[in-house]
Amino acid sequence: MSSDHESIEETHEVDEEVKSSDYEEVSDGQKHSLKKLRRYDSLDLESAKVATLHGHGRSQAVEWSVILQLAFQSIGVVYGDIGTSPLYVYASTFGNGINHKDDILGVLSLIFYTITLIPLIKYVLIVLRANDNGQGGTFALYSLICRYARVGLIPSQQAEDCGVSNFELELPSKSLKRASNIKSKLENSQFAKFFLLIITMLGTSMVIGDGVLTPCISVLSAVGGIKEATTAMTEDRIVWISACILVCLFMVQRFGTDKVGYSFAPIICVWFTLIGGIGVYNFIKYDPTVVKAINPGYIVDYFRRNKKDAWVSLGGVVLAITGTEALFADVGHFTVRSIQISMCTVTYPALILAYTGQASFLRKHQELVSDTFFKSIPGRLYWPMFVVAVAAAIIASQAMISGTFSIIQQSLSLGCFPRVKIVHTSAKYEGQVYIPEVNYLLMIACVGVTISFRTTEKIGNAYGIAVVFVMTLTSSMLVLIMLMIWKTSVLFVIGYVLIIGSVELVYLSSVLYKFDQGGYLPLAFAAGLMTVMYVWNSVYRKKYNFELNHKISLERLKEITANTNLCRIPGLALFYSELVHGIPPIFEHYVANVPALHSVLVFVSIKSLPISKVAAEERFLFRRVEPKELNVFRCVVRYGYTDMRNERESFEWTLVERLKEFMKENIWLSHALVANGKTTNEKYEEIHNGLVNKEDVGEDHVNGRQLVEEDWQETVERDIRNVDKAWEAGVVHLIGESEVIASKGAGIGKRILIDYAYNFLKKNLRQSEKVFDIPHKRLLKVGMTYEL
C-alpha cells in the first residue's frame, strides 16, 4: 500500500490479545465487550498480525453416515461421463475392425491398466489431495500456487488477505531449500508467472471444450442403439433425434440442476448395476479366459503385431477415462473421502466388469465390434438398457454442462473472462449456477458438432485430445505443487513423472495423430476461448496498473477537499472501482464535472481472492479517509472464486451495517487506547511490541472511563446518525466506466488488442450494473478514457 494513503487514513486494529480480552465496560446498562469484536476490518499492515481462526472453512470431521450419503450422491454427479464410456470405447478403438483374436486381450489389458493408473491411482489417491479448501479443478491448483508464491499478475495483494481464515495453507513442517528456491524463481520470473496463467487458461479452455463434446458423443452413442430395434432408423434420423434431445437439455438449464438432482444417483446406480451384471453374464457365457488380460504382456504383443496401428488405436482406448477430470473438478460438492469410496466400491468395479464382459463377447463375435455395447445385451434387457443408456447419457451431459458454468464463474472471478451474468439456481446448493449467454453458445456448438460430425468415431477423435490435454496440464501443475508446497520426496516425484506422466504423453501423441480427422476441433475451441480470455485479462491488467500508477496523491486529495466550490448533498454514494490500493483517478474526473459530494461517500472495491470462499464476517474491510469530517471511507469487499456475488440480502444494506459496526469499534477502541493520555499510534506500538498486556489495557480504560465515556458516546451517536440520515436520503451507485484506447505511437498489435478486440468484447457483453444487479434509477455512470 502506498505511503500516501497510509498517512491520510486512520488506523483502527489492535492485537488479538486486546480483542480477546475479558474486559467489559458497563455504561447505561449496556455492555461493550471486546470479545464481540469478531470482525477484522482493516486496510492497515497491522492487520496481518491479527490471529484468526485458521481452519474455518476447511473440511471438518464428518460422520460416516454423512460421508456414505455423499458417496451415493456423487455417483450421479461425478461419474456420468466416465460411466457412459463403455458405449463407444471398443468401437472407437477398433475403427478398422479386429485383425487378430488376441488383439482384444491387448486392448482389454490397456483399458484395465489405464483406468487403474489414471482415475484410481492418480486422481483418487493423489490429485484429490490438492484441493483448495474442498474445491477442485485447474483454478484450484493455480490458486494454491498463487497463495504460496506471489505469482499473480495483478498487483492487488494485501497483507490482510493472509488474515482470511481459509487463506493459509496447511504445509508440511519440514522446510527444504529446494522448495524455497523454486518459490523464489517463480516470484522473480515474469515469464514463469505468465506461463502459469497461460496453462491455467489452456486447461480451463480444454475443459469447456470437453463440455461441448461430452453431450454430443454420449447422446449420439445412446440414441444410436435404437438401430438394433428397427432397420427404419437411419443415420440421419439418429442425428436429428440426438440434436433435438440436446436442444431440450440446454433449454431446461435455467431451471437448475437441483430440480432433478435427486434422480441422478439412482439412475446411474442402476446403470452401473446393469453394465456390471451384463459384463459378468457375458464373461461367463462367452469366454472366461479373457481374465488373462491382467498380464501386461498382452499389451506388448498387441504393439508387436500392429505397430503403428496399435499406437493410433490408443486414441480410442483413452476414451475409457473421459470424465476423469470431473473427479477433481466436482469434489467441492462432496468430500474427498466420499469420492474415494464411491470410485473404489462402485464405479471402478462396474467399469472393469463391463469392459471385461464386452471383451468376452467380442472373442466370439469379432464382426460386431462397431456396435459392441448394444449387441452384447441379452435380448430381454435391450429396451430397459436402451432407456437407462439415454438417461445416463443425458446425466453425463448435464454434469459437464454444470461443470462448464462453474469453471467460467471461477475464470470471471479471477479476471480471466469477460463479464457475464451468473444466475444462482438453487438456494440450497450455492455451487449450482447458470450462465444464459454461455448456455446458448454451448447449445449451438453441440448441435453444430453433432450434425457436422454425425458419427461417434469422428467425435471421439476430437474428444480424446481435450481429455488428455487437461490430464497432462493437471500433472504438470501437480508436480510443481509436490515439489514446492507438499515438499514431496524427489524419488516419488520422479516415479510419478516416469510412470503416470509418460503414459499420458504417449496417449497425447496418439490423439494428436488424428488432428485432421476431428482432433482439430477441441484445439480450435481452446484457441478461441484462450484468445477471449487472454485479450480480456491482458487489458484488465493494463487498466489496473494504469489506475494504480495514476491514483490520487495525498496532496491532490487535500486540494480537492479544500475546494470551496465543493458542496455536500444528502445521501450515501457508493463509488465502485477495481482499484484496491488508494483512490482511483476517475474520482477526480467526477468531482471536476460534478462539484458535489454526498454526505457519506464509500469507495467500494470488489476483489477476488485466490481461495474458494471468504467467510461473511471477513468479507468487508474498511478504512476512513482523513479528514474525518468528510465522512469518506474506503471499502474492499473480498470474495472467493465460488462465492455468490448477488446475495438475496441487499448488498448495500449489508455494507451500511458493516460500516456502522466498523465506526463503533473504531471510535471506541481509539478512545479506549487514549484514555491513559497516549495517542492511538503510540498505544498500538506498545501493544505490538509487548510493552502493554491485555490486563493493563483494561485497567487503563477503567481508570479513564469517566473522562472518555461522554465523548465516546457522543461521537458514536453523531457518526451513526450521519450514516442513517444518508441512508434515508437515498443510496446512489456511482460506477466508473473507463473506456480504454491504445496510447499514441502504440504498435499495431497493441492497437488491435485494445481498440478492436477488447472493446468489441466489452460492447457486446454485460455492463457492470447488470452483473451487480444495480437498479437503474439509482445508478450514475462516470466515464473516463484511459490511454494504455
PDB file of C-alpha atoms in Angstrom, residues 19 92 129 133 159 161 260 265 308 317 326 335 338 375 410 431 507 515 543 613 632 706 755 779:
ATOM      1  CA  LYS A  19      -9.605  -8.318  21.005  1.00  0.00           C
ATOM      2  CA  SER A  92     -13.605 -46.256 -31.435  1.00  0.00           C
ATOM      3  CA  ARG A 129      -5.267 -34.096  -2.025  1.00  0.00           C
ATOM      4  CA  ASN A 133     -10.399 -25.847   0.790  1.00  0.00           C
ATOM      5  CA  ALA A 159      -1.301  -8.094   3.884  1.00  0.00           C
ATOM      6  CA  ASP A 161      -5.532 -11.334   2.709  1.00  0.00           C
ATOM      7  CA  VAL A 260     -33.659 -33.199 -10.975  1.00  0.00           C
ATOM      8  CA  ALA A 265     -27.699 -41.045  -8.361  1.00  0.00           C
ATOM      9  CA  LYS A 308       1.736 -48.021 -35.780  1.00  0.00           C
ATOM     10  CA  VAL A 317      -8.594 -46.575 -25.514  1.00  0.00           C
ATOM     11  CA  ALA A 326     -14.757 -34.480 -13.049  1.00  0.00           C
ATOM     12  CA  THR A 335     -15.771 -34.627   0.200  1.00  0.00           C
ATOM     13  CA  SER A 338     -16.887 -39.766  -0.283  1.00  0.00           C
ATOM     14  CA  LYS A 375     -25.122 -56.242 -29.481  1.00  0.00           C
ATOM     15  CA  GLN A 410     -14.151 -19.096 -11.444  1.00  0.00           C
ATOM     16  CA  GLY A 431     -22.419 -24.040  -6.249  1.00  0.00           C
ATOM     17  CA  TYR A 507      -1.743 -41.040 -25.174  1.00  0.00           C
ATOM     18  CA  PHE A 515      -5.658 -33.997 -35.716  1.00  0.00           C
ATOM     19  CA  LYS A 543      -6.037  -0.913 -16.951  1.00  0.00           C
ATOM     20  CA  LYS A 613     -14.726 -18.931  -0.193  1.00  0.00           C
ATOM     21  CA  VAL A 632     -15.303   9.408   3.220  1.00  0.00           C
ATOM     22  CA  GLN A 706     -15.198   8.831  33.275  1.00  0.00           C
ATOM     23  CA  ASP A 755      -9.014  -0.748 -29.694  1.00  0.00           C
ATOM     24  CA  LEU A 779     -27.242   4.401 -10.966  1.00  0.00           C
TER      25      LEU A 779
END
